[in-house]
Short mmCIF file of C-alpha atoms in Angstrom, two decimals:
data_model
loop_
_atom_site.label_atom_id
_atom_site.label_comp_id
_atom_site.label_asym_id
_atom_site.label_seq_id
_atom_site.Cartn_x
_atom_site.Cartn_y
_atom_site.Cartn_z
CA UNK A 243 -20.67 -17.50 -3.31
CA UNK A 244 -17.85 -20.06 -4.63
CA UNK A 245 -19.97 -20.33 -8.16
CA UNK A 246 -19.47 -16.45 -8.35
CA UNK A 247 -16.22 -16.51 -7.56
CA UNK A 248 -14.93 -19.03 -9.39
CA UNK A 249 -16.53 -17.75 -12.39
CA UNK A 250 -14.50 -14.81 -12.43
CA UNK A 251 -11.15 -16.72 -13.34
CA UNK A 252 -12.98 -18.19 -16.46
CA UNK A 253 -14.23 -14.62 -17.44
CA UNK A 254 -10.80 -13.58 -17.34
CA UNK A 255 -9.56 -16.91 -19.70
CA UNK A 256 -12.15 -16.32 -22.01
CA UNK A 257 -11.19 -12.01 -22.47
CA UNK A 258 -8.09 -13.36 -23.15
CA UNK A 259 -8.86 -16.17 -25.89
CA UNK A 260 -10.90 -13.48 -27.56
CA UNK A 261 -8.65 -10.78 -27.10
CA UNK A 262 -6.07 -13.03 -28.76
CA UNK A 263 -7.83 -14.51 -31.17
CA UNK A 264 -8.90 -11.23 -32.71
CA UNK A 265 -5.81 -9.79 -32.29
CA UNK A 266 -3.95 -13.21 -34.12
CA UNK A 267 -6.89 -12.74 -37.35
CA UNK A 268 -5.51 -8.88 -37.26
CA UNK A 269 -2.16 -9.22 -37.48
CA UNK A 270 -2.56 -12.13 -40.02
CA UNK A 271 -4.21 -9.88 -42.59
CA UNK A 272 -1.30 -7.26 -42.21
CA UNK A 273 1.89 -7.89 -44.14
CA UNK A 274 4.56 -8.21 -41.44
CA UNK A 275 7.42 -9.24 -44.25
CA UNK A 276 9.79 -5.64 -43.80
CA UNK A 277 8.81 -5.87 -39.85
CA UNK A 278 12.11 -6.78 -38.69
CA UNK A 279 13.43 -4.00 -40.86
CA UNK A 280 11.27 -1.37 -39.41
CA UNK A 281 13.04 -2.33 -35.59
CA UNK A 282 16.30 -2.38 -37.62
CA UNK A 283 16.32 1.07 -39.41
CA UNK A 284 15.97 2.53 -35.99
CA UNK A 285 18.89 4.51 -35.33
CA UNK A 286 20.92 5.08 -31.92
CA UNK A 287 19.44 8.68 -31.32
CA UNK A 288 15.59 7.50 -32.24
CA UNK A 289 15.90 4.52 -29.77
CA UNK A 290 17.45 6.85 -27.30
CA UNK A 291 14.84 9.67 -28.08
CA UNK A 292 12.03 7.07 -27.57
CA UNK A 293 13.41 5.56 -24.33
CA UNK A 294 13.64 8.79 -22.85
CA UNK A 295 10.31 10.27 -23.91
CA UNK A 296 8.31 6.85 -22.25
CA UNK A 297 10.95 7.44 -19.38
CA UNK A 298 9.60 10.65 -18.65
CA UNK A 299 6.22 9.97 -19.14
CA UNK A 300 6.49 6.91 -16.44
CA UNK A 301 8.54 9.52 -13.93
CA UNK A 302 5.60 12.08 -14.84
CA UNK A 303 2.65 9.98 -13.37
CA UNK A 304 4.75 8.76 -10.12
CA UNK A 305 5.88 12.49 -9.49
CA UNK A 306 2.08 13.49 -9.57
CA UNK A 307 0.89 10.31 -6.96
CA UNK A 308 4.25 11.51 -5.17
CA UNK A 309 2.43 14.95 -4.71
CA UNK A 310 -0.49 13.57 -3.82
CA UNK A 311 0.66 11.38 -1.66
CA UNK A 312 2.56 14.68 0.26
CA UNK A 313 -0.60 16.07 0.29
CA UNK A 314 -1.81 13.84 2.60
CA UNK A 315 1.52 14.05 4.75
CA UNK A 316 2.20 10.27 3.86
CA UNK A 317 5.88 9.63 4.02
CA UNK A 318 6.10 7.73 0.27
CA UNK A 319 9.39 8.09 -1.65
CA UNK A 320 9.27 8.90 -5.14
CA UNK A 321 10.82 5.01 -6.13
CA UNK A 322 8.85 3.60 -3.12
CA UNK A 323 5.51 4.40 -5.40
CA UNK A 324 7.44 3.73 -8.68
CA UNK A 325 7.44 0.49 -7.81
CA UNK A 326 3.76 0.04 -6.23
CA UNK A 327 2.68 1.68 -9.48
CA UNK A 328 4.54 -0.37 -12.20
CA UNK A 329 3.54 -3.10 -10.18
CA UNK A 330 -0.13 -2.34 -10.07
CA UNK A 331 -0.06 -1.97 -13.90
CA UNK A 332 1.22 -5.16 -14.50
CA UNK A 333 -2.13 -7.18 -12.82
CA UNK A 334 -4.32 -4.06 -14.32
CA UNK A 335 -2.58 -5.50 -18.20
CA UNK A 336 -3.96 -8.86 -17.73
CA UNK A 337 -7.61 -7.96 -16.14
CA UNK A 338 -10.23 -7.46 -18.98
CA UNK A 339 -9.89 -3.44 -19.33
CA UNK A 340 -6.66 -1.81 -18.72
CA UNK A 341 -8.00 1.04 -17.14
CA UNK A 342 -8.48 -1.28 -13.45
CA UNK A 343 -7.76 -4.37 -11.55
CA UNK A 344 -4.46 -3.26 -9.97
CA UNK A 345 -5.29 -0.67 -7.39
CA UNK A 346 -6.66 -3.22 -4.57
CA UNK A 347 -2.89 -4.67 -4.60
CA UNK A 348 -1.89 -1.32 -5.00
CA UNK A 349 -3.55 -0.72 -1.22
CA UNK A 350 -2.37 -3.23 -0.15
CA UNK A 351 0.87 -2.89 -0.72
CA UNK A 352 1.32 0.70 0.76
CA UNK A 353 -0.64 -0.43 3.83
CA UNK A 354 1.34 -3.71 4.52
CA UNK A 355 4.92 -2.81 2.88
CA UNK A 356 5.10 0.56 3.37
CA UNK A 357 3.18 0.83 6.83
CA UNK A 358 0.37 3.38 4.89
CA UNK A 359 -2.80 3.63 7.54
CA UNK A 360 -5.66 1.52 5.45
CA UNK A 361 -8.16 4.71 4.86
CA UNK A 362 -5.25 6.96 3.86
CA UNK A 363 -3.87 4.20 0.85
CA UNK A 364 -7.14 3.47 -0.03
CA UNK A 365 -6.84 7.57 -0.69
CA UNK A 366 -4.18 7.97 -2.06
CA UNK A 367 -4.87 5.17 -5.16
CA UNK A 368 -8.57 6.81 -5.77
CA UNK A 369 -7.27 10.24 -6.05
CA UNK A 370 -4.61 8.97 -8.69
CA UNK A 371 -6.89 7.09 -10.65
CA UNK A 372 -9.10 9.88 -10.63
CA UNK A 373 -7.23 12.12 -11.82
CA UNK A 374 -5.93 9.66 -14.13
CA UNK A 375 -9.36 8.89 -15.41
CA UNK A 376 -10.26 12.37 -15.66
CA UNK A 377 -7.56 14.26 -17.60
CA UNK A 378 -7.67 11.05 -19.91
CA UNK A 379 -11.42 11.60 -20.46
CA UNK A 380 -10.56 15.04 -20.69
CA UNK A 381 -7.69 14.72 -23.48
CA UNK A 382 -10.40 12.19 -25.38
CA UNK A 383 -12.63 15.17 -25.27
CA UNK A 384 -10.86 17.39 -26.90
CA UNK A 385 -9.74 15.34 -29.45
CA UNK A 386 -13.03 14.48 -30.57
CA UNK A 387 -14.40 18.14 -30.51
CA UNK A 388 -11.10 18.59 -33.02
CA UNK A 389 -12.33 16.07 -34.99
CA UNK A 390 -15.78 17.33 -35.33
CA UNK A 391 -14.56 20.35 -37.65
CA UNK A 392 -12.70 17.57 -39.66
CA UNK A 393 -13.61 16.54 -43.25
CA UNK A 394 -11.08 13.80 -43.36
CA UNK A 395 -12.71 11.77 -40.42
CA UNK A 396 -16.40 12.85 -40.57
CA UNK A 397 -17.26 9.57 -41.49
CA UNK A 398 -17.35 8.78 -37.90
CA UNK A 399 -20.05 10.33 -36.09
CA UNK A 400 -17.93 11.74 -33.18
CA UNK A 401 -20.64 13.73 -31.82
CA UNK A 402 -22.22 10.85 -29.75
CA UNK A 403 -18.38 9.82 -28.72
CA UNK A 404 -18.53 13.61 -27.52
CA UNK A 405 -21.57 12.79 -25.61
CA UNK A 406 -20.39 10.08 -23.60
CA UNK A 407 -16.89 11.30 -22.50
CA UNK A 408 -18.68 14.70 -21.72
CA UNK A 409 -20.61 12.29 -19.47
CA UNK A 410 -18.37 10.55 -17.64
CA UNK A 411 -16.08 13.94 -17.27
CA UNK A 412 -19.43 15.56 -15.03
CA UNK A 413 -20.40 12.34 -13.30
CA UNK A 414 -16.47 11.74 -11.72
CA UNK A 415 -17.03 15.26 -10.62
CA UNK A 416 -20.59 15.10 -9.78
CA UNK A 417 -19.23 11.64 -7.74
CA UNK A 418 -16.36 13.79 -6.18
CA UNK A 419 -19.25 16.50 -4.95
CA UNK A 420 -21.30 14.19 -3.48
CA UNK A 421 -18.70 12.29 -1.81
CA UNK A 422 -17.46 16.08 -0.33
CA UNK A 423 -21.00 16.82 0.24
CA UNK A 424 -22.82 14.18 1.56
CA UNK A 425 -20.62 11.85 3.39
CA UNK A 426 -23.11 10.00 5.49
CA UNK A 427 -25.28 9.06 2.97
CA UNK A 428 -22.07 7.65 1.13
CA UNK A 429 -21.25 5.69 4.82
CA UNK A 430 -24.31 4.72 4.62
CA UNK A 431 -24.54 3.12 1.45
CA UNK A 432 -21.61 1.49 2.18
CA UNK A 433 -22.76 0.59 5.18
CA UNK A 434 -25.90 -1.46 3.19
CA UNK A 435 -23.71 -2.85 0.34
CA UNK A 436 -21.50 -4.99 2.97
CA UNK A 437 -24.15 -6.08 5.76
CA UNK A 438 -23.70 -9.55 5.17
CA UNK A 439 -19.88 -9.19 5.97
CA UNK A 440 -20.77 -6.45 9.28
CA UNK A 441 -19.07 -9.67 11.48
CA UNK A 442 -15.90 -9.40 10.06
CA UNK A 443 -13.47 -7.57 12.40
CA UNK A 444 -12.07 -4.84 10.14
CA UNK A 445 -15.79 -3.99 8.62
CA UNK A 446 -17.08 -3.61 12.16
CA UNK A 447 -14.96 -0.22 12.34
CA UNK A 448 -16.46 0.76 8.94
CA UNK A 449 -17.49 4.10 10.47
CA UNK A 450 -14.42 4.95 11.94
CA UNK A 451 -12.68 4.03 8.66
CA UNK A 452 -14.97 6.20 6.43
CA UNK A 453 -14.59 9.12 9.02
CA UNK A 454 -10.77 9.31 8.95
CA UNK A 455 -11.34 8.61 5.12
CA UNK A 456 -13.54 11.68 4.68
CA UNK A 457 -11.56 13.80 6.78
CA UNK A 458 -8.54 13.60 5.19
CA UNK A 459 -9.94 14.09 1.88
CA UNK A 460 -11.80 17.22 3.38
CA UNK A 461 -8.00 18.52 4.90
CA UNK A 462 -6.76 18.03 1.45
CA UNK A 463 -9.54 19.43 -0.65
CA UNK A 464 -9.75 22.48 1.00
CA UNK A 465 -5.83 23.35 2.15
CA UNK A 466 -3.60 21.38 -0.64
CA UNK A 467 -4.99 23.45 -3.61
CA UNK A 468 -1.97 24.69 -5.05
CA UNK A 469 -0.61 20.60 -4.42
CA UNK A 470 -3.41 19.66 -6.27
CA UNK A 471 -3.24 21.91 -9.08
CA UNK A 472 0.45 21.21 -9.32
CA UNK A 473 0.06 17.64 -9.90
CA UNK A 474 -2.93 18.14 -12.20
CA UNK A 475 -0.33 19.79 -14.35
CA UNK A 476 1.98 17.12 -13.58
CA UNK A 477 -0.73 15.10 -15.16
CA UNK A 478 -0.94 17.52 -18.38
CA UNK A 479 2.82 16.90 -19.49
CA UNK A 480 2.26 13.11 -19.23
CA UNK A 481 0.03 13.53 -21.55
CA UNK A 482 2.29 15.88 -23.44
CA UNK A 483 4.70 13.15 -23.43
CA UNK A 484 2.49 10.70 -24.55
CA UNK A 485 1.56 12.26 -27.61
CA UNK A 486 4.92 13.05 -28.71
CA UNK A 487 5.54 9.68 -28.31
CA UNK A 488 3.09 8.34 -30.77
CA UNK A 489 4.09 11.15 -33.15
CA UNK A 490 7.36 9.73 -32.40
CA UNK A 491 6.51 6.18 -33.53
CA UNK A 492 4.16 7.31 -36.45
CA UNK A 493 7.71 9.27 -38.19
CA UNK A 494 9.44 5.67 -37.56
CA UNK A 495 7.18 3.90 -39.74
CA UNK A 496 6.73 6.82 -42.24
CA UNK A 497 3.11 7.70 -42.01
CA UNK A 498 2.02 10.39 -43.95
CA UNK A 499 0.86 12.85 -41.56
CA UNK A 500 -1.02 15.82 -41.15
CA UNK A 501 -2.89 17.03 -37.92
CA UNK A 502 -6.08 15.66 -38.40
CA UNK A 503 -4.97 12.29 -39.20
CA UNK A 504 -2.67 12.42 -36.49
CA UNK A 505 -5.89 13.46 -33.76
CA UNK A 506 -7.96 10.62 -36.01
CA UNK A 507 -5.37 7.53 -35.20
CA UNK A 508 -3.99 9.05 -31.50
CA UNK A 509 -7.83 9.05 -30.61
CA UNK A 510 -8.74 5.91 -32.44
CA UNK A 511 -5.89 4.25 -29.95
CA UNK A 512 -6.93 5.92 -26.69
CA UNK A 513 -10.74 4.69 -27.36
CA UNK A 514 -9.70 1.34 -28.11
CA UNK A 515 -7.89 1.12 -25.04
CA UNK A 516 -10.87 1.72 -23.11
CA UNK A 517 -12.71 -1.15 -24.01
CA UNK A 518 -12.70 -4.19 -21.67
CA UNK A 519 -10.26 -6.12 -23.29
CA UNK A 520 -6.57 -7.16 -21.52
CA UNK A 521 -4.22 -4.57 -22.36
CA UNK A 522 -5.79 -3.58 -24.89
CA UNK A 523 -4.97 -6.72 -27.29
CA UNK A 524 -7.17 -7.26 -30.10
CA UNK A 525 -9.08 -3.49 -29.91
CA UNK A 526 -5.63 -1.28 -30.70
CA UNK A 527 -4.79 -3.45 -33.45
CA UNK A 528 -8.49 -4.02 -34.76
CA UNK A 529 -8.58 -0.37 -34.29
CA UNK A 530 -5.45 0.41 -36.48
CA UNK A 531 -6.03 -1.87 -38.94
CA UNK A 532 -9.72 -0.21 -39.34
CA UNK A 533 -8.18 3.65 -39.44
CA UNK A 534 -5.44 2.72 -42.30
CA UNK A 535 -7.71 1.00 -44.59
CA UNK A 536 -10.57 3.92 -43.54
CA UNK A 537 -7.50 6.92 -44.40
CA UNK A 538 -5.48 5.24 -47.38
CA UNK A 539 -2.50 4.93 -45.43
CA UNK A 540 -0.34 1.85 -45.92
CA UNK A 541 -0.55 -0.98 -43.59
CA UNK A 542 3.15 -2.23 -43.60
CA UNK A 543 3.34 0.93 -41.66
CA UNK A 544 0.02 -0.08 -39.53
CA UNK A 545 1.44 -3.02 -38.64
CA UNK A 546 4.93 -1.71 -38.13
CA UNK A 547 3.11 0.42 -35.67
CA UNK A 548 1.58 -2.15 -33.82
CA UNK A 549 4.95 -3.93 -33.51
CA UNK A 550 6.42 -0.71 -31.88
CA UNK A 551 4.02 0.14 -29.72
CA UNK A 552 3.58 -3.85 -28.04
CA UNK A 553 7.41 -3.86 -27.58
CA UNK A 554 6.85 -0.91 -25.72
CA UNK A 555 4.41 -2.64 -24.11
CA UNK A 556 6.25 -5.83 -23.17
CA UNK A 557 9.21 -3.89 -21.89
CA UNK A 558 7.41 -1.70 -19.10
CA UNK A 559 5.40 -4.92 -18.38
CA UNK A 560 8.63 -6.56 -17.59
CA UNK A 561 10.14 -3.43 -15.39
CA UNK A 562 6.82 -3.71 -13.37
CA UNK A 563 7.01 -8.06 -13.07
CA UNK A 564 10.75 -7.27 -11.78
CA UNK A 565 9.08 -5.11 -8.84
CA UNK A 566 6.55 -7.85 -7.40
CA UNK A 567 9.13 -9.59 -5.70
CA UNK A 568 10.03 -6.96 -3.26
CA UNK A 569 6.72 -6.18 -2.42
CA UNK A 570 5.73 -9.36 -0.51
CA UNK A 571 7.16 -8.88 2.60
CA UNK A 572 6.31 -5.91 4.86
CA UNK A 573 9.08 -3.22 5.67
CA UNK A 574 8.46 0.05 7.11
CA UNK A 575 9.23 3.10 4.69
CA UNK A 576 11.92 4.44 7.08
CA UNK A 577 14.09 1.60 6.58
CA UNK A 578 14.60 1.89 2.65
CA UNK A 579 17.54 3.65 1.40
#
């Protein structure tokens, strides 16, 4: 057990040197001479424009865990899971794959600071990450269907990529029906997976926990439709937002754009994000660098791209380091202002 364990820290070290190092031989190979001058040509209304579209965006996704959260009759303010969720992102950056790690602190935090029962934050994270993970599979989808009726990028064969997020899309819901479905055999799986921990004094109640678990979701399956529909569309301007946004940075480093290359490099981007690498470092810039040389298009502007998109990066990272603090100690939801 402590061989496991500890092996998971150096797995973590070593996603990071390689992340880093392939990133660093990236970056090297772009010229990064007129990249101070890219930041500096920015004028007051396109740093304002940008601010407010990644704004939006952030207040977007809490709005739609907000509704979810009222779904479930949980009394969570709208900053209360701001915070939890900026928070959650930052350990989620520095995990190998950016698309988990934070959501068991995430729990934890709405159970112990904001006095959450355990079953219903345990809830309320799933459901956001599902529909997270779904309407980003979803978008991906799309994309690559556009593609497909694309000269410019058919020398990618995007019909397996179509395969595989088509995939994943039916087996979250195919997960979601059986969980709806069947939810003793689920219990009872569970059940198996942690016998060796049955003495523990929380896992002991394991069936009372997955009872109040599936009832809950059952009460808000079947009677917070419209809620759920509502923040699914919550979920569709986020997106919205996000792909102005890196329209928005491609006109900053004067790309030559036309729809299809625009689909080509936004989806190049969102795939690279998905594979397990921290943050994304080393895949979105391999990635770029790859798509530039593969389309002609200059790579000052590739890397002045990259150098956008990281401060970006850096900055939310920061916002969600300067929550941690306050989430240590436990305080009840009705005391916050």
């Amino acid at each position: 057990m402590n061989s496991t364990a500890n092996s998971f820290p150096y797995s973590r070290y070593l996603a990071w040197i390689a992340a880093l190092g392939l990133a660093a031989w990236i970056l090297s190979r772009l010229p990064f001479t007129d990249l101070l001058q890219t930041i500096i040509d920015l004028g007051p209304s396109q740093w304002l424009v940008w601010i407010a579209l990644n704004l939006t965006v952030i207040a977007l996704l809490a709005g739609r865990w907000q509704l979810l959260t009222r779904a479930m009759a949980l009394p969570c303010r709208f900053l209360q899971l701001l915070r939890v969720r900026q928070a959650g992102q930052v350990i989620s950056f520095v995990t190998p794959g950016p698309q988990f790690g934070g959501e068991p602190l995430q729990v934890y935090w709405l159970w112990q600071r904001y006095a959450v029962p355990g079953h219903a934050a345990f809830l309320a994270v799933g459901l956001d990450r599902l529909y997270e993970l779904w309407v980003n599979f979803a978008v991906l989808l799309l994309a690559v269907l556009m593609l497909l009726t694309s000269r410019s990028a058919a020398f990618v064969d995007w019909q397996i990529i179509a395969f595989i997020l088509l995939g994943l899309i039916l087996l979250m819901g195919l997960f979601g029906w059986y969980l709806l479905r069947k939810p003793l055999h689920t219990r009872d799986w569970i059940k198996r997976l942690g016998s060796r921990w049955q003495q523990n004094e929380r896992l002991r109640n394991l069936d009372t926990h997955w009872s109040q678990l599936n009832d809950l979701l059952r009460e808000v399956s079947s009677r917070q439709r419209p809620t759920l529909s509502l923040a699914l569309g919550l979920s569709l301007l986020a997106w919205i937002g996000m792909i102005a946004e890196f329209w928005l940075l491609l006109s900053f480093v004067d790309v030559p754009l036309d729809l299809a290359t625009f689909i080509f490099l936004f989806t190049v981007v969102r795939l690279a994000f998905l594979l397990p690498l921290p943050g994304g470092v080393g895949s979105v810039e391999a990635g770029l660098f790859w798509a530039f040389q593969a389309l002609a298009l200059p790579l000052p502007a590739a890397a002045g791209l990259i150098l956008l998109m990281r401060l970006r990066d850096v900055v939310i990272l920061l916002a969600g380091a300067a929550a941690l603090p306050g989430l240590r100690s436990p305080l009840a939801a009705a005391s916050e202002s």
